[in-house]
Structure formats: structure tokens, C-alpha cells
Amino acid sequence: MHNCRGWILVALSGFVVVVAGAFGAHALGGTLSPTRLDAFDTGVRYQAWHTLAAMAVLIWRVQQPLKGQRAALWLWSMGMAAFSGSLYLLALTGAHWLGPITPLGGLLLMAGWLTLAVCAWRQRLAD
């Protein structure tokens, strides 16, 4: 299977999205403050969108492998771990020292999108 590791990571990320979403909706509602629950939900939402985007890039890579696609996937993976992971931990533990990790994760997510844009732009120029 082409991109087997990528598909495994996407599948695991999708699994975490469903588990975290269900956990947030059914177990955390009465235990966390609204601010911490909102932070948790933000982590789930960003992880879900970037998991779907990663699936689209993996499909695109099968059709048209381009330089930069793998880098975008790597940046999104690291960004999801840092951004969503820090929000999950911050919401569950209240450990405010995790706060600076969240924007770093956001920067990685943004860098992934810019990398993808450059990848598509280069292809446009080659066509």
C-alpha cells in the first residue's frame, strides 16, 4: 500500500478524534470549567480538520506525488500533536506551563498549509 505509514497515522489520529470528542461530550461536561472544556473542544476540532486534510493529501499523493506533500503532512502531524495535545493536557490538568506549546503547534499547522500552497504553486508553474 502506498503511504502505509501515513494512512496508519491518519487512522490513529481519526480514532483519537472520535475518542476525545466522545470523552469531551459525555465525560467532561460537568467536570471542567467552560473555559477548559472549550479548550478541549478546540483541540478536537483542529485535530479533526487536519486529519481530514491529511487524508486528502495522501489521496492526492497517490494521483500526483509532488515535492512538499510529505513535508506538509509532517508539519501537520507535529502541529496536531503540539496544538491539540497541549490543549487536551491543559484542559485535563490545568497545567498552565503547557500554554506556550499551543501557539508553537499552531505555527506548525500554518507552516503545513503554506508548504502545501508552495507545493501546488510549483506544480502550477510546471504545467
Coordinates of N, CA and C in Angstrom, one line a residue:
M1 N 0.9 -1.2 0.0 CA 0.0 0.0 0.0 C 0.9 1.2 0.0
H2 N 0.6 2.2 -0.9 CA 1.3 3.4 -1.0 C 1.1 4.3 0.3
N3 N 2.1 4.8 0.9 CA 1.9 5.7 2.0 C 1.3 5.0 3.2
C4 N 1.7 3.8 3.4 CA 1.1 3.0 4.5 C 1.3 3.6 5.9
R5 N 2.5 4.1 6.2 CA 2.7 4.8 7.5 C 1.8 6.0 7.6
G6 N 1.7 6.8 6.5 CA 0.8 7.9 6.6 C -0.7 7.6 6.9
W7 N -1.1 6.5 6.2 CA -2.5 6.0 6.5 C -2.7 5.5 7.9
I8 N -1.7 4.9 8.4 CA -1.8 4.4 9.8 C -1.9 5.6 10.8
L9 N -1.0 6.6 10.6 CA -1.1 7.8 11.4 C -2.4 8.5 11.3
V10 N -2.9 8.6 10.1 CA -4.2 9.3 9.9 C -5.3 8.5 10.6
A11 N -5.3 7.2 10.4 CA -6.3 6.3 11.1 C -6.2 6.5 12.6
L12 N -5.0 6.5 13.2 CA -4.9 6.6 14.6 C -5.4 8.0 15.1
S13 N -5.0 9.0 14.3 CA -5.5 10.4 14.6 C -7.0 10.5 14.5
G14 N -7.6 9.9 13.5 CA -9.1 9.8 13.5 C -9.7 9.1 14.7
F15 N -9.1 8.0 15.1 CA -9.5 7.3 16.3 C -9.5 8.2 17.5
V16 N -8.4 8.9 17.7 CA -8.2 9.9 18.8 C -9.3 11.0 18.7
V17 N -9.6 11.5 17.5 CA -10.6 12.5 17.4 C -11.9 12.0 17.9
V18 N -12.3 10.8 17.5 CA -13.6 10.2 18.0 C -13.6 10.0 19.5
V19 N -12.5 9.4 20.0 CA -12.5 9.1 21.4 C -12.5 10.4 22.2
A20 N -11.7 11.4 21.8 CA -11.6 12.7 22.5 C -12.9 13.4 22.4
G21 N -13.5 13.4 21.2 CA -14.8 14.1 21.1 C -15.9 13.5 22.0
A22 N -16.0 12.2 22.0 CA -16.9 11.5 22.9 C -16.6 11.7 24.3
F23 N -15.4 11.7 24.7 CA -14.9 11.9 26.1 C -15.3 13.3 26.5
G24 N -15.0 14.3 25.6 CA -15.4 15.7 25.9 C -16.9 15.9 26.1
A25 N -17.6 15.3 25.2 CA -19.1 15.5 25.2 C -19.8 14.8 26.3
H26 N -19.3 13.6 26.7 CA -20.0 12.8 27.7 C -19.4 12.7 29.1
A27 N -18.1 12.9 29.2 CA -17.5 12.7 30.5 C -17.0 14.0 31.1
L28 N -16.7 15.0 30.3 CA -16.1 16.2 30.8 C -17.0 17.4 31.0
G29 N -18.2 17.3 30.5 CA -19.2 18.4 30.6 C -19.4 18.9 32.0
G30 N -19.6 18.1 32.9 CA -19.8 18.5 34.3 C -18.6 18.6 35.2
T31 N -17.5 18.3 34.6 CA -16.3 18.3 35.5 C -15.3 19.4 35.2
L32 N -15.3 20.0 34.0 CA -14.4 21.0 33.6 C -15.1 22.4 33.6
S33 N -14.4 23.4 33.8 CA -15.0 24.8 33.7 C -15.3 25.0 32.2
P34 N -16.2 25.9 31.9 CA -16.5 26.2 30.5 C -15.2 26.5 29.7
T35 N -14.3 27.3 30.3 CA -13.1 27.7 29.5 C -12.2 26.5 29.2
R36 N -12.1 25.6 30.2 CA -11.2 24.4 29.9 C -11.9 23.4 29.0
L37 N -13.2 23.3 29.0 CA -14.0 22.5 28.1 C -13.9 23.0 26.7
D38 N -13.9 24.3 26.6 CA -13.8 25.0 25.3 C -12.4 24.7 24.7
A39 N -11.4 24.8 25.5 CA -10.0 24.5 25.1 C -9.9 23.0 24.6
F40 N -10.5 22.1 25.3 CA -10.5 20.7 24.9 C -11.2 20.6 23.5
D41 N -12.4 21.2 23.4 CA -13.2 21.1 22.1 C -12.4 21.7 21.0
T42 N -11.7 22.8 21.2 CA -10.8 23.4 20.2 C -9.8 22.4 19.7
G43 N -9.1 21.7 20.6 CA -8.2 20.7 20.3 C -8.8 19.6 19.4
V44 N -10.0 19.1 19.7 CA -10.6 18.1 19.0 C -10.9 18.6 17.6
R45 N -11.5 19.8 17.5 CA -11.8 20.4 16.2 C -10.6 20.6 15.3
Y46 N -9.6 21.1 15.8 CA -8.4 21.3 14.9 C -7.8 20.0 14.5
Q47 N -7.8 19.0 15.4 CA -7.2 17.7 15.0 C -8.1 17.1 14.0
A48 N -9.4 17.2 14.1 CA -10.3 16.6 13.1 C -10.1 17.2 11.7
W49 N -10.0 18.5 11.6 CA -9.9 19.2 10.3 C -8.5 18.8 9.7
H50 N -7.5 18.7 10.5 CA -6.2 18.4 9.9 C -6.0 16.9 9.6
T51 N -6.8 16.1 10.3 CA -6.8 14.7 10.0 C -7.5 14.5 8.6
L52 N -8.6 15.2 8.4 CA -9.2 15.1 7.1 C -8.4 15.7 6.0
A53 N -7.7 16.8 6.3 CA -6.8 17.4 5.3 C -5.6 16.4 4.9
A54 N -5.1 15.8 5.9 CA -4.0 14.8 5.7 C -4.5 13.7 4.8
M55 N -5.8 13.2 5.0 CA -6.3 12.2 4.2 C -6.4 12.7 2.7
A56 N -6.8 13.9 2.5 CA -6.9 14.4 1.2 C -5.5 14.5 0.5
V57 N -4.5 14.9 1.3 CA -3.1 15.0 0.7 C -2.6 13.6 0.4
L58 N -2.9 12.6 1.2 CA -2.5 11.2 1.0 C -3.1 10.7 -0.3
I59 N -4.4 11.0 -0.5 CA -5.0 10.6 -1.8 C -4.4 11.4 -3.0
W60 N -4.1 12.6 -2.8 CA -3.5 13.4 -3.8 C -2.1 12.9 -4.2
R61 N -1.4 12.4 -3.2 CA -0.1 11.8 -3.4 C -0.1 10.6 -4.3
V62 N -1.2 9.8 -4.2 CA -1.3 8.6 -5.0 C -1.5 9.0 -6.4
Q63 N -2.3 10.1 -6.7 CA -2.6 10.6 -8.0 C -1.4 11.3 -8.6
Q64 N -0.8 12.2 -7.8 CA 0.2 13.1 -8.3 C 1.2 13.4 -7.1
P65 N 2.2 12.5 -7.0 CA 3.2 12.8 -5.9 C 4.0 14.0 -6.2
L66 N 4.1 15.0 -5.3 CA 4.8 16.2 -5.5 C 5.7 16.5 -4.3
K67 N 6.8 17.1 -4.6 CA 7.8 17.5 -3.6 C 7.0 18.5 -2.7
G68 N 7.0 18.3 -1.4 CA 6.4 19.2 -0.5 C 5.2 18.6 0.2
Q69 N 4.6 17.6 -0.4 CA 3.4 17.0 0.2 C 3.8 16.3 1.5
R70 N 4.9 15.6 1.5 CA 5.3 14.8 2.7 C 5.6 15.8 3.8
A71 N 6.3 16.9 3.4 CA 6.6 17.9 4.4 C 5.4 18.5 5.1
A72 N 4.4 18.8 4.3 CA 3.1 19.3 4.8 C 2.5 18.3 5.8
L73 N 2.5 17.1 5.4 CA 2.0 16.0 6.3 C 2.7 16.0 7.6
W74 N 4.0 16.1 7.5 CA 4.9 16.0 8.7 C 4.6 17.2 9.6
L75 N 4.5 18.4 9.0 CA 4.2 19.6 9.8 C 2.9 19.5 10.5
W76 N 1.9 19.0 9.7 CA 0.5 18.9 10.3 C 0.6 17.9 11.5
S77 N 1.3 16.8 11.3 CA 1.3 15.8 12.4 C 2.0 16.4 13.6
M78 N 3.1 17.0 13.5 CA 3.7 17.7 14.6 C 2.9 18.8 15.2
G79 N 2.2 19.5 14.3 CA 1.3 20.6 14.8 C 0.1 20.1 15.5
M80 N -0.5 19.0 15.1 CA -1.6 18.4 15.8 C -1.2 17.9 17.2
A81 N 0.0 17.3 17.2 CA 0.5 16.8 18.5 C 0.7 17.9 19.5
A82 N 1.4 19.0 19.0 CA 1.7 20.1 19.9 C 0.4 20.9 20.2
F83 N -0.4 21.3 19.2 CA -1.5 22.2 19.4 C -2.6 21.4 20.1
S84 N -3.1 20.4 19.5 CA -4.3 19.7 20.2 C -3.8 19.0 21.4
G85 N -2.6 18.3 21.4 CA -2.1 17.6 22.6 C -2.0 18.6 23.8
S86 N -1.4 19.8 23.5 CA -1.3 20.7 24.7 C -2.6 21.2 25.2
L87 N -3.6 21.4 24.3 CA -4.9 21.8 24.7 C -5.6 20.7 25.5
Y88 N -5.4 19.4 25.1 CA -6.0 18.3 25.8 C -5.4 18.3 27.2
L89 N -4.1 18.3 27.3 CA -3.5 18.3 28.6 C -3.8 19.5 29.5
L90 N -3.8 20.7 28.9 CA -4.1 21.9 29.6 C -5.5 21.8 30.2
A91 N -6.5 21.3 29.4 CA -7.9 21.2 29.8 C -8.0 20.2 30.9
L92 N -7.3 19.1 30.8 CA -7.5 18.0 31.8 C -6.7 18.2 33.1
T93 N -5.6 18.9 33.0 CA -4.7 19.0 34.2 C -4.6 20.4 34.7
G94 N -5.0 21.4 33.9 CA -4.8 22.8 34.3 C -3.4 23.3 34.4
A95 N -2.5 22.5 33.8 CA -1.0 22.8 33.8 C -0.8 24.0 32.8
H96 N -0.7 25.2 33.4 CA -0.6 26.4 32.5 C 0.8 26.5 31.8
W97 N 1.8 25.7 32.3 CA 3.1 25.8 31.6 C 3.0 25.2 30.2
L98 N 1.9 24.5 29.9 CA 1.7 24.0 28.5 C 1.3 25.1 27.6
G99 N 0.8 26.2 28.1 CA 0.3 27.3 27.3 C 1.2 27.7 26.1
P100 N 2.5 27.9 26.3 CA 3.4 28.2 25.2 C 3.5 27.2 24.1
I101 N 3.2 25.9 24.4 CA 3.3 24.9 23.4 C 2.2 25.0 22.3
T102 N 1.0 25.5 22.8 CA -0.1 25.6 21.9 C 0.2 26.5 20.7
P103 N 0.7 27.7 20.9 CA 1.0 28.5 19.7 C 2.1 28.0 18.8
L104 N 3.0 27.3 19.4 CA 4.0 26.6 18.6 C 3.4 25.6 17.7
G105 N 2.4 24.8 18.2 CA 1.7 23.8 17.4 C 0.9 24.5 16.3
G106 N 0.3 25.7 16.6 CA -0.4 26.4 15.6 C 0.5 26.9 14.5
L107 N 1.7 27.3 14.9 CA 2.6 27.7 13.8 C 3.0 26.6 12.9
L108 N 3.1 25.4 13.5 CA 3.4 24.2 12.7 C 2.3 23.9 11.7
L109 N 1.0 24.0 12.2 CA -0.1 23.8 11.4 C -0.1 24.8 10.2
M110 N 0.1 26.1 10.5 CA 0.1 27.1 9.5 C 1.3 26.8 8.5
A111 N 2.4 26.4 9.0 CA 3.5 26.1 8.1 C 3.2 25.0 7.2
G112 N 2.4 24.0 7.6 CA 2.0 22.9 6.8 C 1.1 23.4 5.7
W113 N 0.2 24.3 5.9 CA -0.7 24.9 4.9 C 0.1 25.7 3.9
L114 N 1.1 26.5 4.4 CA 1.9 27.3 3.5 C 2.8 26.3 2.6
T115 N 3.3 25.3 3.2 CA 4.1 24.3 2.4 C 3.2 23.7 1.3
L116 N 2.0 23.4 1.7 CA 1.1 22.8 0.7 C 0.8 23.8 -0.5
A117 N 0.6 25.1 -0.1 CA 0.4 26.1 -1.1 C 1.6 26.2 -2.0
V118 N 2.8 26.2 -1.5 CA 4.0 26.3 -2.3 C 4.1 25.1 -3.2
C119 N 3.8 23.9 -2.7 CA 3.8 22.7 -3.5 C 2.8 22.8 -4.7
A120 N 1.6 23.2 -4.4 CA 0.7 23.4 -5.5 C 1.1 24.5 -6.5
W121 N 1.7 25.6 -6.0 CA 2.1 26.6 -6.9 C 3.2 26.2 -7.8
R122 N 4.2 25.4 -7.2 CA 5.3 24.9 -8.1 C 4.7 24.0 -9.2
Q123 N 3.7 23.2 -8.8 CA 3.1 22.3 -9.8 C 2.4 23.1 -10.9
R124 N 1.8 24.2 -10.5 CA 1.1 25.0 -11.5 C 2.1 25.6 -12.5
L125 N 3.2 26.0 -12.0 CA 4.3 26.5 -12.8 C 4.9 25.5 -13.8
A126 N 4.9 24.2 -13.3 CA 5.4 23.1 -14.1 C 4.5 22.7 -15.2
D127 N 3.2 22.9 -15.0 CA 2.2 22.5 -16.0 C 2.2 23.3 -17.3

